[in-house]
Amino acid sequence: MEGYLRFNTKLLHGKTSGGYFAREILPPVSQVTAFRYECMEDLEKVFAHKSMGYAYTRIGNPTLTAFEQRISELEGGAGAVATSSGMSAITAALLAVCESGDEIIAGHGLYGGTIELFKDLEKFGIHTRFADELTAEQIKKLITSKTRVIFGELISNPSLAVLDVTEVSKAAHEAGIPLFVDSTTATPFLARPLSLGADVVIHSTSKYINGGGNSIGGIIVDGGKFPWDTGKHTALKDFGRYGKMAFSVRLRTDLWENFGGCMAPANAFLSYIGADTLGLRMERICKNADALAHALDEEKEIRVAYLTLKNHPYHEYVDKMLGGLGGGILTLRAGTKERAFDIINNLKYAIIASNIGDLRTLVVHPASTLYIHSGKEDREKAGVYDDTIRVSVGIEDREDLIADFKEAIRKSKNG
Ligand code: PLP
């Protein structure tokens, strides 16, 4: 029966949705640093991984466990680790499989923070080779004997390139390399990358999963199916005995624990209850984004990019991979930076904020914020131009949103 649950039913009544100590309907917030034991022997067993239990929140906490199990179930994973932020999740996941001398292959059109992280990793001897487009064809050309992981975003933020998980995972697996997918912008409502061939899925839960804009967080979900060869993935050499769970075990008992990147229990609770409405929100957000994109596409001086627009280069993936939906992000090109600023400043309801995935519609000028440290060439490869506005569409009434944007365009200079 479980296998047949649809998204919202699974979210609310899936196998990980209960079993709490005092039969609470929601996981209690274990807002503690440490856990108390009656005798030293019992605590010793927990530290030695000989009995289940919690000792110290940085190494495990029941509120985090509830959140981890819920997202893992939604993604169809074998296990998950909740982290202090999306960036913390990406860092821990990559460092679990790469060490000095190893290489990563990634697409150009990634979230700016991730591109900056790749630059930081160079200083640790981990080199990233960038593909203009993360396609099977391009990665085959970039794979070397040092490649340890392919990293891409399912729907890239904000360039809106869609990763063909099926094709790319096939090419990666032929070379014995796993595919890690940042699925923050797609969410498990639009697609479940593990079922398409990805090996690990990562989310910044600060965005759609939390949905209320009230806590930073991240999560790494392991599919548990990749056949790790620790002769090649030497970063996992001490974990070979765990077979297909080597990545998960290293992540939890080594990197996550020692780097100290755990999610705060209160944030795990807020993200857990936020996720209750993930399906409802995504359905509404996608419909709003589709309506707004089509309405603004009628404006002659504005160039709109959104996946459900027929002229979008990745339009075919809407039906092929994303269940007919286009996600919550669209971009507008206003002609000049000045006009982009002017449109943004004239919006009444859309809030100027550098975030996505909120209930509220948010707008930002990416070139002067998220990509302020990137050079022009890097920015443009990521689909960010001087006149680009990123819109993260919320759940407002779509007629009001459309009127707000049309009015702001009309009032803006050159309008
Ligand atoms: N991945 C994507 C696609 C993002 O858009 C972001 C943030 O905007 C991140 C990762 C980083 O997440 P966080 O801000 O939670 O560290």
CSV table of C-alpha atoms and ligand atoms in Angstrom, one decimal:
chain,number,residue,atom,x,y,z
A,1,MET,CA,0.0,0.0,0.0
A,2,GLU,CA,2.8,2.4,1.0
A,3,GLY,CA,4.2,2.3,-2.5
A,4,TYR,CA,1.0,3.7,-3.9
A,5,LEU,CA,0.7,6.8,-1.7
A,6,ARG,CA,0.5,10.0,-3.7
A,7,PHE,CA,2.7,13.0,-2.7
A,8,ASN,CA,0.6,14.8,-0.2
A,9,THR,CA,-0.7,11.6,1.4
A,10,LYS,CA,2.8,10.3,1.8
A,11,LEU,CA,3.9,13.6,3.2
A,12,LEU,CA,1.3,13.5,5.9
A,13,HIS,CA,0.8,9.8,6.5
A,14,GLY,CA,4.0,8.2,5.2
A,15,LYS,CA,5.8,5.6,7.3
A,16,THR,CA,8.0,8.2,8.9
A,17,SER,CA,5.1,10.4,10.1
A,18,GLY,CA,4.8,9.2,13.7
A,19,GLY,CA,6.1,7.0,16.4
A,20,TYR,CA,7.1,9.8,18.8
A,21,PHE,CA,7.6,9.1,22.5
A,22,ALA,CA,4.4,10.6,23.8
A,23,ARG,CA,2.3,10.0,20.7
A,24,GLU,CA,2.8,13.6,19.6
A,25,ILE,CA,1.3,14.4,16.2
A,26,LEU,CA,4.5,16.3,15.3
A,27,PRO,CA,8.1,15.6,16.4
A,28,PRO,CA,8.9,17.3,19.7
A,29,VAL,CA,11.6,19.9,19.6
A,30,SER,CA,14.6,18.3,21.4
A,31,GLN,CA,16.1,21.7,22.1
A,32,VAL,CA,19.1,20.3,24.0
A,33,THR,CA,22.8,20.1,23.6
A,34,ALA,CA,23.3,16.7,25.3
A,35,PHE,CA,21.3,13.7,26.4
A,36,ARG,CA,21.4,12.2,29.9
A,37,TYR,CA,22.3,8.6,30.8
A,38,GLU,CA,21.7,6.5,33.9
A,39,CYS,CA,25.1,4.8,33.7
A,40,MET,CA,28.4,5.3,31.9
A,41,GLU,CA,28.1,1.8,30.3
A,42,ASP,CA,25.0,2.9,28.3
A,43,LEU,CA,26.6,6.1,27.0
A,44,GLU,CA,29.8,4.2,26.1
A,45,LYS,CA,27.7,1.8,23.9
A,46,VAL,CA,26.1,4.8,22.1
A,47,PHE,CA,29.5,6.3,21.4
A,48,ALA,CA,30.8,3.0,20.2
A,49,HIS,CA,27.8,2.7,17.8
A,50,LYS,CA,26.8,-0.5,19.7
A,51,SER,CA,23.4,0.7,20.7
A,52,MET,CA,21.0,3.3,19.2
A,53,GLY,CA,20.7,6.5,21.1
A,54,TYR,CA,21.5,10.1,21.2
A,55,ALA,CA,24.5,11.6,23.0
A,56,TYR,CA,25.1,15.1,21.7
A,57,THR,CA,23.1,17.2,19.2
A,58,ARG,CA,26.0,17.7,16.8
A,59,ILE,CA,26.2,13.9,16.4
A,60,GLY,CA,22.4,13.3,16.4
A,61,ASN,CA,19.1,14.6,17.7
A,62,PRO,CA,15.6,13.1,17.5
A,63,THR,CA,14.1,16.3,15.9
A,64,LEU,CA,16.7,16.1,13.1
A,65,THR,CA,16.1,12.4,12.7
A,66,ALA,CA,12.3,13.0,12.2
A,67,PHE,CA,13.1,15.7,9.5
A,68,GLU,CA,15.8,13.5,7.9
A,69,GLN,CA,13.5,10.5,7.6
A,70,ARG,CA,10.7,12.5,6.2
A,71,ILE,CA,12.7,14.1,3.4
A,72,SER,CA,14.5,10.8,2.7
A,73,GLU,CA,11.1,9.1,2.4
A,74,LEU,CA,9.8,11.8,0.0
A,75,GLU,CA,13.0,11.4,-2.2
A,76,GLY,CA,13.0,7.6,-2.0
A,77,GLY,CA,16.4,7.6,-0.3
A,78,ALA,CA,18.1,5.1,2.0
A,79,GLY,CA,19.0,7.8,4.5
A,80,ALA,CA,19.6,11.5,5.0
A,81,VAL,CA,21.7,13.9,7.0
A,82,ALA,CA,20.3,17.4,7.9
A,83,THR,CA,22.8,20.2,7.8
A,84,SER,CA,23.1,23.8,9.0
A,85,SER,CA,22.6,25.2,5.5
A,86,GLY,CA,22.4,24.2,1.9
A,87,MET,CA,26.0,25.2,1.4
A,88,SER,CA,27.0,23.1,4.4
A,89,ALA,CA,25.2,20.1,2.7
A,90,ILE,CA,27.0,20.6,-0.6
A,91,THR,CA,30.4,21.0,1.1
A,92,ALA,CA,30.0,17.9,3.3
A,93,ALA,CA,28.6,15.8,0.4
A,94,LEU,CA,31.5,16.7,-1.9
A,95,LEU,CA,34.2,16.4,0.7
A,96,ALA,CA,32.9,12.9,1.7
A,97,VAL,CA,33.9,11.6,-1.8
A,98,CYS,CA,36.8,14.0,-2.8
A,99,GLU,CA,40.2,14.5,-1.4
A,100,SER,CA,43.2,16.5,-2.5
A,101,GLY,CA,44.1,15.6,-6.1
A,102,ASP,CA,40.6,14.6,-7.1
A,103,GLU,CA,38.3,16.3,-9.6
A,104,ILE,CA,34.7,17.3,-9.8
A,105,ILE,CA,32.7,17.9,-13.0
A,106,ALA,CA,30.0,20.6,-12.8
A,107,GLY,CA,27.9,22.8,-15.0
A,108,HIS,CA,28.4,26.5,-15.3
A,109,GLY,CA,24.8,27.5,-14.6
A,110,LEU,CA,24.9,26.9,-10.9
A,111,TYR,CA,23.9,28.9,-7.8
A,112,GLY,CA,26.7,31.5,-7.3
A,113,GLY,CA,27.5,30.3,-3.8
A,114,THR,CA,28.3,26.8,-5.2
A,115,ILE,CA,30.6,28.3,-7.9
A,116,GLU,CA,32.4,30.2,-5.1
A,117,LEU,CA,32.7,26.9,-3.1
A,118,PHE,CA,34.4,25.2,-6.1
A,119,LYS,CA,36.9,28.1,-6.1
A,120,ASP,CA,37.6,27.5,-2.3
A,121,LEU,CA,38.0,23.8,-2.9
A,122,GLU,CA,40.9,24.5,-5.4
A,123,LYS,CA,42.9,25.7,-2.3
A,124,PHE,CA,42.4,22.2,-0.8
A,125,GLY,CA,43.7,20.6,-4.0
A,126,ILE,CA,40.2,19.6,-5.4
A,127,HIS,CA,39.8,20.9,-8.9
A,128,THR,CA,36.5,21.5,-10.7
A,129,ARG,CA,36.1,21.1,-14.5
A,130,PHE,CA,33.2,23.0,-15.8
A,131,ALA,CA,30.9,21.9,-18.7
A,132,ASP,CA,29.1,24.7,-20.6
A,133,GLU,CA,26.1,22.4,-20.4
A,134,LEU,CA,26.0,19.4,-18.2
A,135,THR,CA,25.1,16.8,-20.9
A,136,ALA,CA,26.2,13.2,-21.2
A,137,GLU,CA,28.2,14.2,-24.3
A,138,GLN,CA,30.1,17.0,-22.5
A,139,ILE,CA,30.9,15.1,-19.4
A,140,LYS,CA,32.3,12.2,-21.4
A,141,LYS,CA,34.9,14.7,-22.7
A,142,LEU,CA,35.7,16.0,-19.3
A,143,ILE,CA,36.0,12.8,-17.3
A,144,THR,CA,39.6,11.9,-16.3
A,145,SER,CA,41.1,9.3,-14.1
A,146,LYS,CA,40.8,11.8,-11.3
A,147,THR,CA,37.1,12.5,-11.6
A,148,ARG,CA,35.2,11.5,-8.4
A,149,VAL,CA,31.8,13.1,-8.8
A,150,ILE,CA,29.5,14.9,-11.2
A,151,PHE,CA,27.5,17.7,-9.7
A,152,GLY,CA,24.6,19.5,-11.1
A,153,GLU,CA,21.4,21.4,-10.3
A,154,LEU,CA,18.2,19.8,-11.5
A,155,ILE,CA,16.8,23.2,-12.4
A,156,SER,CA,19.7,25.6,-12.2
A,157,ASN,CA,19.2,28.8,-10.2
A,158,PRO,CA,18.7,31.2,-11.9
A,159,SER,CA,19.7,30.1,-15.5
A,160,LEU,CA,16.9,27.5,-15.5
A,161,ALA,CA,18.9,24.8,-17.3
A,162,VAL,CA,17.4,21.4,-16.7
A,163,LEU,CA,19.7,18.5,-15.9
A,164,ASP,CA,18.9,15.4,-17.9
A,165,VAL,CA,19.4,13.1,-14.9
A,166,THR,CA,18.7,9.9,-16.8
A,167,GLU,CA,21.2,10.6,-19.5
A,168,VAL,CA,23.9,12.1,-17.4
A,169,SER,CA,23.7,9.5,-14.7
A,170,LYS,CA,24.1,6.8,-17.3
A,171,ALA,CA,27.3,8.4,-18.7
A,172,ALA,CA,28.6,8.9,-15.2
A,173,HIS,CA,27.9,5.3,-14.1
A,174,GLU,CA,29.6,3.9,-17.2
A,175,ALA,CA,32.8,5.7,-15.9
A,176,GLY,CA,32.2,4.5,-12.3
A,177,ILE,CA,31.3,8.0,-11.1
A,178,PRO,CA,28.3,9.1,-9.0
A,179,LEU,CA,25.9,11.9,-9.9
A,180,PHE,CA,25.1,14.3,-7.1
A,181,VAL,CA,22.0,16.5,-7.8
A,182,ASP,CA,21.1,19.8,-6.0
A,183,SER,CA,17.3,19.6,-6.4
A,184,THR,CA,16.5,22.7,-4.3
A,185,THR,CA,14.5,24.5,-7.0
A,186,ALA,CA,12.7,21.4,-8.2
A,187,THR,CA,11.8,19.9,-4.8
A,188,PRO,CA,10.5,16.3,-4.6
A,189,PHE,CA,7.1,17.6,-5.8
A,190,LEU,CA,8.4,18.2,-9.3
A,191,ALA,CA,10.9,15.4,-9.6
A,192,ARG,CA,12.7,12.7,-7.6
A,193,PRO,CA,16.3,12.5,-9.0
A,194,LEU,CA,17.1,9.2,-7.3
A,195,SER,CA,14.4,7.5,-9.2
A,196,LEU,CA,15.9,8.9,-12.4
A,197,GLY,CA,19.4,7.6,-11.8
A,198,ALA,CA,21.0,10.2,-9.5
A,199,ASP,CA,23.0,8.8,-6.5
A,200,VAL,CA,22.7,11.6,-4.0
A,201,VAL,CA,20.2,14.5,-3.7
A,202,ILE,CA,20.9,17.7,-1.9
A,203,HIS,CA,18.6,20.5,-0.9
A,204,SER,CA,18.9,23.9,0.6
A,205,THR,CA,15.9,23.4,2.9
A,206,SER,CA,16.0,27.2,3.5
A,207,LYS,CA,14.0,27.5,0.3
A,208,TYR,CA,10.9,25.5,-0.8
A,209,ILE,CA,11.1,22.7,1.8
A,210,ASN,CA,10.8,25.1,4.7
A,211,GLY,CA,8.8,27.5,2.6
A,212,GLY,CA,8.1,30.1,5.3
A,213,GLY,CA,11.5,31.8,5.0
A,214,ASN,CA,12.2,31.2,8.7
A,215,SER,CA,15.3,29.0,8.9
A,216,ILE,CA,18.4,28.2,7.1
A,217,GLY,CA,19.1,24.5,6.6
A,218,GLY,CA,20.2,21.8,4.2
A,219,ILE,CA,19.8,18.1,3.6
A,220,ILE,CA,21.7,15.3,1.9
A,221,VAL,CA,19.8,12.2,0.8
A,222,ASP,CA,21.7,9.1,-0.2
A,223,GLY,CA,20.1,6.7,-2.6
A,224,GLY,CA,22.3,3.9,-1.2
A,225,LYS,CA,22.7,2.2,-4.6
A,226,PHE,CA,26.1,3.4,-5.9
A,227,PRO,CA,28.7,0.6,-5.8
A,228,TRP,CA,31.6,2.5,-4.3
A,229,ASP,CA,35.0,1.3,-5.3
A,230,THR,CA,37.3,2.6,-2.5
A,231,GLY,CA,40.3,1.9,-4.7
A,232,LYS,CA,39.1,4.8,-6.8
A,233,HIS,CA,37.1,6.8,-4.2
A,234,THR,CA,40.0,6.7,-1.8
A,235,ALA,CA,38.2,9.4,0.4
A,236,LEU,CA,36.0,6.4,1.4
A,237,LYS,CA,38.8,3.9,1.9
A,238,ASP,CA,38.1,3.5,5.7
A,239,PHE,CA,34.4,2.9,5.0
A,240,GLY,CA,34.6,0.2,2.3
A,241,ARG,CA,33.1,-2.4,4.6
A,242,TYR,CA,29.8,-0.6,4.5
A,243,GLY,CA,29.5,-1.3,0.8
A,244,LYS,CA,26.8,0.8,-0.9
A,245,MET,CA,26.3,2.7,2.4
A,246,ALA,CA,29.9,3.8,2.6
A,247,PHE,CA,29.1,7.4,1.6
A,248,SER,CA,26.3,7.7,4.2
A,249,VAL,CA,28.4,6.2,7.0
A,250,ARG,CA,31.4,8.4,6.3
A,251,LEU,CA,29.1,11.5,6.0
A,252,ARG,CA,27.4,10.9,9.3
A,253,THR,CA,30.1,9.5,11.5
A,254,ASP,CA,33.0,11.5,10.1
A,255,LEU,CA,32.5,14.7,8.1
A,256,TRP,CA,29.2,15.9,9.3
A,257,GLU,CA,30.1,15.2,12.9
A,258,ASN,CA,33.6,16.6,12.8
A,259,PHE,CA,33.0,19.7,10.7
A,260,GLY,CA,30.1,20.5,13.0
A,261,GLY,CA,27.5,21.3,10.4
A,262,CYS,CA,24.4,19.9,12.1
A,263,MET,CA,21.0,21.6,11.6
A,264,ALA,CA,19.7,23.3,14.7
A,265,PRO,CA,16.8,21.3,16.3
A,266,ALA,CA,14.4,24.3,16.2
A,267,ASN,CA,15.2,24.7,12.5
A,268,ALA,CA,14.5,21.0,11.9
A,269,PHE,CA,11.1,21.4,13.5
A,270,LEU,CA,10.2,24.6,11.5
A,271,SER,CA,11.3,22.9,8.3
A,272,TYR,CA,9.4,19.7,9.2
A,273,ILE,CA,6.1,21.7,9.7
A,274,GLY,CA,6.9,23.8,6.7
A,275,ALA,CA,7.2,20.7,4.5
A,276,ASP,CA,3.7,19.7,5.5
A,277,THR,CA,2.4,22.1,2.9
A,278,LEU,CA,5.2,21.5,0.3
A,279,GLY,CA,2.8,19.9,-2.2
A,280,LEU,CA,0.1,22.6,-1.8
A,281,ARG,CA,2.6,25.4,-2.1
A,282,MET,CA,4.4,24.0,-5.1
A,283,GLU,CA,1.2,23.4,-7.0
A,284,ARG,CA,0.1,27.0,-6.4
A,285,ILE,CA,3.6,28.5,-6.9
A,286,CYS,CA,4.0,26.8,-10.3
A,287,LYS,CA,0.6,27.9,-11.5
A,288,ASN,CA,1.3,31.5,-10.4
A,289,ALA,CA,4.7,31.4,-12.1
A,290,ASP,CA,3.3,30.0,-15.3
A,291,ALA,CA,0.5,32.7,-15.4
A,292,LEU,CA,3.0,35.5,-14.5
A,293,ALA,CA,5.5,34.4,-17.2
A,294,HIS,CA,2.9,34.2,-19.9
A,295,ALA,CA,1.4,37.6,-18.9
A,296,LEU,CA,4.8,39.3,-18.9
A,297,ASP,CA,5.8,37.6,-22.1
A,298,GLU,CA,3.3,39.9,-23.8
A,299,GLU,CA,5.4,43.0,-22.7
A,300,LYS,CA,7.4,43.9,-25.8
A,301,GLU,CA,10.5,45.4,-24.1
A,302,ILE,CA,10.9,42.6,-21.5
A,303,ARG,CA,12.5,39.2,-22.2
A,304,VAL,CA,11.0,36.5,-20.0
A,305,ALA,CA,12.6,33.1,-19.3
A,306,TYR,CA,10.4,30.4,-17.8
A,307,LEU,CA,10.4,26.7,-18.4
A,308,THR,CA,6.7,26.4,-19.6
A,309,LEU,CA,7.2,29.1,-22.2
A,310,LYS,CA,7.4,27.4,-25.6
A,311,ASN,CA,10.5,29.2,-26.6
A,312,HIS,CA,12.5,28.1,-23.5
A,313,PRO,CA,15.5,25.9,-24.5
A,314,TYR,CA,14.6,23.4,-21.8
A,315,HIS,CA,10.8,23.4,-22.5
A,316,GLU,CA,10.7,19.7,-23.5
A,317,TYR,CA,11.7,18.7,-19.9
A,318,VAL,CA,8.5,20.2,-18.4
A,319,ASP,CA,6.6,17.1,-19.5
A,320,LYS,CA,9.5,14.7,-19.8
A,321,MET,CA,10.9,15.2,-16.2
A,322,LEU,CA,9.0,17.8,-14.2
A,323,GLY,CA,5.4,16.5,-14.2
A,324,GLY,CA,4.2,19.3,-16.5
A,325,LEU,CA,5.3,22.0,-14.1
A,326,GLY,CA,7.9,24.7,-14.5
A,327,GLY,CA,8.9,25.5,-10.9
A,328,GLY,CA,8.8,28.8,-9.0
A,329,ILE,CA,11.6,30.8,-10.6
A,330,LEU,CA,11.5,33.0,-13.7
A,331,THR,CA,13.8,35.7,-14.9
A,332,LEU,CA,13.2,38.9,-16.7
A,333,ARG,CA,15.6,40.9,-18.8
A,334,ALA,CA,14.9,44.5,-18.7
A,335,GLY,CA,17.3,45.9,-21.3
A,336,THR,CA,19.6,47.8,-18.9
A,337,LYS,CA,20.7,47.5,-15.3
A,338,GLU,CA,19.0,50.9,-14.5
A,339,ARG,CA,15.7,49.7,-15.8
A,340,ALA,CA,16.0,46.4,-14.0
A,341,PHE,CA,16.5,48.4,-10.7
A,342,ASP,CA,13.7,50.7,-11.6
A,343,ILE,CA,11.2,47.8,-12.2
A,344,ILE,CA,12.3,46.2,-8.9
A,345,ASN,CA,11.9,49.4,-7.0
A,346,ASN,CA,8.4,50.0,-8.4
A,347,LEU,CA,7.0,46.7,-7.3
A,348,LYS,CA,4.4,46.9,-4.5
A,349,TYR,CA,4.0,43.3,-3.4
A,350,ALA,CA,7.1,41.5,-4.6
A,351,ILE,CA,9.7,41.9,-1.8
A,352,ILE,CA,13.3,42.7,-2.6
A,353,ALA,CA,15.2,39.9,-0.9
A,354,SER,CA,18.0,37.5,-1.9
A,355,ASN,CA,16.1,34.3,-1.3
A,356,ILE,CA,13.9,31.9,-3.2
A,357,GLY,CA,11.2,29.5,-2.2
A,358,ASP,CA,9.3,31.7,0.2
A,359,LEU,CA,5.5,32.0,0.4
A,360,ARG,CA,6.0,35.6,-0.6
A,361,THR,CA,7.1,36.6,-4.1
A,362,LEU,CA,10.7,37.8,-3.9
A,363,VAL,CA,12.8,39.7,-6.4
A,364,VAL,CA,16.5,40.4,-6.7
A,365,HIS,CA,19.0,41.7,-9.2
A,366,PRO,CA,21.5,38.8,-9.2
A,367,ALA,CA,24.4,40.5,-10.9
A,368,SER,CA,24.7,43.0,-8.1
A,369,THR,CA,24.0,40.6,-5.2
A,370,LEU,CA,24.5,36.8,-5.5
A,371,TYR,CA,27.0,37.1,-8.4
A,372,ILE,CA,28.7,40.3,-7.2
A,373,HIS,CA,32.0,38.5,-6.7
A,374,SER,CA,31.9,36.7,-10.1
A,375,GLY,CA,33.5,38.1,-13.2
A,376,LYS,CA,31.3,39.1,-16.2
A,377,GLU,CA,32.2,36.0,-18.1
A,378,ASP,CA,31.4,33.6,-15.2
A,379,ARG,CA,28.1,35.5,-14.5
A,380,GLU,CA,27.0,35.3,-18.1
A,381,LYS,CA,27.8,31.6,-18.3
A,382,ALA,CA,25.5,31.2,-15.3
A,383,GLY,CA,22.8,33.1,-17.2
A,384,VAL,CA,23.1,36.3,-15.2
A,385,TYR,CA,23.3,39.5,-17.2
A,386,ASP,CA,23.4,43.2,-16.1
A,387,ASP,CA,19.7,43.5,-16.9
A,388,THR,CA,18.5,40.2,-15.3
A,389,ILE,CA,15.8,40.2,-12.6
A,390,ARG,CA,15.2,37.0,-10.7
A,391,VAL,CA,11.7,36.4,-9.5
A,392,SER,CA,10.8,33.7,-7.0
A,393,VAL,CA,7.1,33.5,-7.3
A,394,GLY,CA,5.0,33.1,-4.1
A,395,ILE,CA,1.4,32.0,-3.3
A,396,GLU,CA,-0.3,35.5,-3.6
A,397,ASP,CA,-3.4,35.8,-5.9
A,398,ARG,CA,-1.9,35.7,-9.3
A,399,GLU,CA,-4.1,38.6,-10.7
A,400,ASP,CA,-2.5,40.9,-8.1
A,401,LEU,CA,1.0,39.7,-9.0
A,402,ILE,CA,0.5,40.2,-12.7
A,403,ALA,CA,-0.9,43.7,-12.1
A,404,ASP,CA,2.0,44.5,-9.8
A,405,PHE,CA,4.6,43.6,-12.3
A,406,LYS,CA,2.8,45.2,-15.3
A,407,GLU,CA,2.4,48.4,-13.3
A,408,ALA,CA,6.1,48.4,-12.3
A,409,ILE,CA,7.2,47.8,-15.9
A,410,ARG,CA,4.9,50.7,-17.1
A,411,LYS,CA,6.3,53.1,-14.4
A,412,SER,CA,9.9,52.2,-15.0
A,413,LYS,CA,12.2,54.4,-17.1
A,414,ASN,CA,11.9,53.7,-20.9
A,415,GLY,CA,8.4,52.2,-20.0
B,1,PLP,N1,21.6,25.5,-3.8
B,1,PLP,C1,20.8,26.3,-4.5
B,1,PLP,C2,20.2,25.9,-5.8
B,1,PLP,C3,20.5,27.6,-3.9
B,1,PLP,O1,19.7,28.4,-4.6
B,1,PLP,C4,21.1,28.0,-2.7
B,1,PLP,C5,20.8,29.3,-2.1
B,1,PLP,O2,20.3,30.1,-2.7
B,1,PLP,C6,21.9,27.0,-2.1
B,1,PLP,C7,22.2,25.8,-2.6
B,1,PLP,C8,22.6,27.4,-0.8
B,1,PLP,O3,21.7,27.2,0.3
B,1,PLP,P1,21.8,28.0,1.7
B,1,PLP,O4,21.6,29.4,1.5
B,1,PLP,O5,20.8,27.3,2.5
B,1,PLP,O6,23.2,27.7,2.2
